[in-house]
XYZ file of C-alpha atoms in Angstrom:
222
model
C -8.040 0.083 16.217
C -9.462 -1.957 13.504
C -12.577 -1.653 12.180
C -15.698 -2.970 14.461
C -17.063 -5.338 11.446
C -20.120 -6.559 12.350
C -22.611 -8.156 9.974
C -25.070 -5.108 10.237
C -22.887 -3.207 10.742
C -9.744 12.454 7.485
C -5.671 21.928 4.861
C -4.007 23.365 7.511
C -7.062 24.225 9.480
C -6.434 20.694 10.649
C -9.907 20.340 12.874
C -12.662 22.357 11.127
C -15.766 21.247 10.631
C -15.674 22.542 7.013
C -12.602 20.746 6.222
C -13.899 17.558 7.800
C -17.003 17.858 5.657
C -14.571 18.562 2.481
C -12.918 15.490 3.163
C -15.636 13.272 3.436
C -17.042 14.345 0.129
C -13.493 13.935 -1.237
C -12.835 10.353 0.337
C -15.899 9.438 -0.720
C -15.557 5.347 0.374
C -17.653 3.299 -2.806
C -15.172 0.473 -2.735
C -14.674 -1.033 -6.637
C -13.239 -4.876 -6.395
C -13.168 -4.788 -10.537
C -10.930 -1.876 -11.068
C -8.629 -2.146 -7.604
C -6.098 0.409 -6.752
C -2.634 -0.685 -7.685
C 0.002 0.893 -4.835
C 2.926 2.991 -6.674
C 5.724 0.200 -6.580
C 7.891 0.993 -3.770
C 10.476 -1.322 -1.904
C 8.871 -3.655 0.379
C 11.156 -2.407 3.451
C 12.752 0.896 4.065
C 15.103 2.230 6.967
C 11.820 3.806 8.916
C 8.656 2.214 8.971
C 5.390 3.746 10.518
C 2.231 1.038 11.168
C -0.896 2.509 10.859
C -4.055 1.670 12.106
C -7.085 3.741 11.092
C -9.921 2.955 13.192
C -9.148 5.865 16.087
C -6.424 6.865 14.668
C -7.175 8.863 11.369
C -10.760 9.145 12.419
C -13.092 8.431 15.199
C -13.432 4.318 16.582
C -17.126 3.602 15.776
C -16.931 2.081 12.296
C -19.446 -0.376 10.949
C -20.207 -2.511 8.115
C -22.897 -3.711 6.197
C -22.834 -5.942 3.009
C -23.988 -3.407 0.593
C -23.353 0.250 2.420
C -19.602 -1.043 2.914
C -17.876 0.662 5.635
C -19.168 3.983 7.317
C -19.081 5.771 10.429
C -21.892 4.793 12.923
C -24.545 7.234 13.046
C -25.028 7.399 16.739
C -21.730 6.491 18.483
C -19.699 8.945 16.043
C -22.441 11.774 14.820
C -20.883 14.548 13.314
C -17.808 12.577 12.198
C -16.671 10.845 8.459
C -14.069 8.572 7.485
C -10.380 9.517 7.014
C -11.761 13.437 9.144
C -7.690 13.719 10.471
C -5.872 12.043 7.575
C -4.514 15.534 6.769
C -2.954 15.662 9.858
C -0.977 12.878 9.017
C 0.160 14.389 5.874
C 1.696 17.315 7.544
C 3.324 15.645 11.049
C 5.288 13.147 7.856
C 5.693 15.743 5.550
C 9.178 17.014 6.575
C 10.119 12.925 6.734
C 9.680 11.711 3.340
C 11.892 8.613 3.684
C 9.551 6.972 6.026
C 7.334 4.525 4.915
C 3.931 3.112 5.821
C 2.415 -0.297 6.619
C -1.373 -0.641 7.504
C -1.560 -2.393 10.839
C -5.369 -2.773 10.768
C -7.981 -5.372 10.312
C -8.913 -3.046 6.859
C -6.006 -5.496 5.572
C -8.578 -8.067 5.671
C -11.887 -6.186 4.655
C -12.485 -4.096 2.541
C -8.764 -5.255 1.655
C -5.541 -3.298 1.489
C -5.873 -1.926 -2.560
C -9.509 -0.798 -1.404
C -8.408 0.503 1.675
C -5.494 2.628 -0.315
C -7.829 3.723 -2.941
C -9.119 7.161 -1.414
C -5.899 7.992 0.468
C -4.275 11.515 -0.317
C -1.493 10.574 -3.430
C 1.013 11.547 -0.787
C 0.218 8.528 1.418
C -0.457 6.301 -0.803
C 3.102 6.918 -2.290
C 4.481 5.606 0.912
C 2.492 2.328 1.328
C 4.767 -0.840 1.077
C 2.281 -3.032 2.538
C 0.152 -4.403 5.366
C 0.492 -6.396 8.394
C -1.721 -9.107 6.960
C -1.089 -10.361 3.792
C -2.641 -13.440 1.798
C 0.841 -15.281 1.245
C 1.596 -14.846 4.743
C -1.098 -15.610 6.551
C -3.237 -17.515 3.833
C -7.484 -17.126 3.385
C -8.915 -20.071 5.118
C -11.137 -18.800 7.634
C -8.888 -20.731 10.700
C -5.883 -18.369 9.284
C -8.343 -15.600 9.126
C -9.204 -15.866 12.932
C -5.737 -16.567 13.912
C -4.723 -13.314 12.751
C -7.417 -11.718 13.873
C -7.399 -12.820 17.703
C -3.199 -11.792 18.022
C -3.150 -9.025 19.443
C -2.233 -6.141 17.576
C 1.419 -5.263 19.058
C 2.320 -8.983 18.140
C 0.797 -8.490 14.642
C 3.107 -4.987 13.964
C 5.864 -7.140 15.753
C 5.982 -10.284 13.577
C 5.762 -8.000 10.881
C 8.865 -6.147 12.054
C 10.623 -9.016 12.181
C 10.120 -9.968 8.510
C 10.797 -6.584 7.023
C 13.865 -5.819 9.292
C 13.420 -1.937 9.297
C 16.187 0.123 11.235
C 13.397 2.045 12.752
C 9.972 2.109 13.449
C 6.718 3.302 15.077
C 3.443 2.077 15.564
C 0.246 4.278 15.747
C -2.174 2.805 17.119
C -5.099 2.914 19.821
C -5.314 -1.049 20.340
C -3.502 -0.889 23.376
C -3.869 -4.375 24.248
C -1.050 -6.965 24.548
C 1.746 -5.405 23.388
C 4.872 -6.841 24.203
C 7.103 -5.124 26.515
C 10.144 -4.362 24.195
C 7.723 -2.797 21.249
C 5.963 -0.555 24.175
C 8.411 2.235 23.713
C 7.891 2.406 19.930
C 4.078 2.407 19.850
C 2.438 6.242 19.821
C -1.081 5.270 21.483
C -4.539 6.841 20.306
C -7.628 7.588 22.092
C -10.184 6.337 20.524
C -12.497 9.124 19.671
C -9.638 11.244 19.059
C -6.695 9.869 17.364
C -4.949 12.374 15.423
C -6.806 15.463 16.454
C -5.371 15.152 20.042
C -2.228 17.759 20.013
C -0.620 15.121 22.456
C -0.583 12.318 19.846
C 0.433 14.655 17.034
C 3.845 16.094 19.769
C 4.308 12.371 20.603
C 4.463 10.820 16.939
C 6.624 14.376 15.711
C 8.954 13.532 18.442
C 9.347 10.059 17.471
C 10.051 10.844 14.119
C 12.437 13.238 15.211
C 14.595 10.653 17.294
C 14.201 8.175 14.533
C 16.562 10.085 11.440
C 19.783 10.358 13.996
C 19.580 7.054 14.757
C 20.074 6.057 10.879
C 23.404 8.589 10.841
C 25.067 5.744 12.066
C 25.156 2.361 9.444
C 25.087 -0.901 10.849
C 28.744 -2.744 10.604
């Protein structure tokens, strides 16, 4: 789900405590808006397509901001947890699946932005990143556009989106579960909030997805 942004306000040991703690220090999130990441240029479509969210997905749903900490995990709702905790899971459910690309379904498009956001992503994700769901050109910055975007629910967001990049295939991941429309229900792999990725259901669920997706390209449109 996307980040809660208030104005106060993720080895093969996939799970571990250690590894989670590795991770943070590795991701650590100090956001730079002089020096932004610049995504490895990659086509802007590509026959599979897999929306992420973040916020419950790659680690737990209680995210906050604040003007000068940036974005961090809250304290009390998610103690014991750190930003980006199951993003290695990722890495190894695509890793067999190296055609399929990624688009960042998740208000992070808008804040801290999608360079920012890419910034302390494994080089393996990063490397599949051909854009977001929101983007300035689209949508425009005017704070009406802004809150537009924001209030569509996030299955019509991934869908519009779909509908401009035209991929053969694709799969959302995502625990906003709200307002999806009925013909992108069957492509959306849905998250539980405080669990996302670590839950062996999701990880079977978005495997077998993937799966079903790479016969269904063996045959080329006419």
């Amino acid at each position: 789900m996307g980040a809660r942004l208030t104005s106060c306000e993720s080895c093969r040991n996939l799970c571990d405590p250690c590894c989670r703690s590795h991770q943070a220090e590795s991701y650590g999130f100090a956001f730079c808006p002089e020096s932004p990441y610049l995504p490895a240029s990659t086509p802007r479509s590509a026959d599979v397509v897999l929306y992420l969210d973040l916020d419950g997905v790659v680690h737990h749903e209680k995210v906050l901001w604040h003007p000068r900490k940036g974005i961090y995990m809250s304290p009390y709702e998610a103690a014991g947890h750190s930003l980006f905790e199951w993003v290695h899971i990722l890495e190894v459910v695509l890793e067999p699946y190296p055609a399929v690309a990624l688009v960042l379904s998740s208000t992070w498009c808008i804040r801290p932005g999608y360079s920012a956001t890419l910034k302390p992503l494994p080089a393996s994700l990063r490397a599949r990143f051909i854009g977001g769901t929101y983007h300035k050109r689209v949508h425009g910055v005017d704070p009406w556009n802004l809150s537009m975007f924001r209030t569509t629910p996030r299955g019509v967001q991934v869908q519009e989106d779909t509908q401009r990049r035209k991929p053969r295939q694709w799969i959302a991941l995502d625990d906003d579960l709200e307002g999806w429309p009925d013909s992108c229900r069957h492509n959306l792999v849905a998250c539980e909030g405080t669990t996302g990725l670590s839950n062996p259901r999701v990880q079977r669920e978005l495997a077998e997805k993937l799966r079903r997706c790479h016969p269904a390209l063996s045959t080329r449109p006419a």
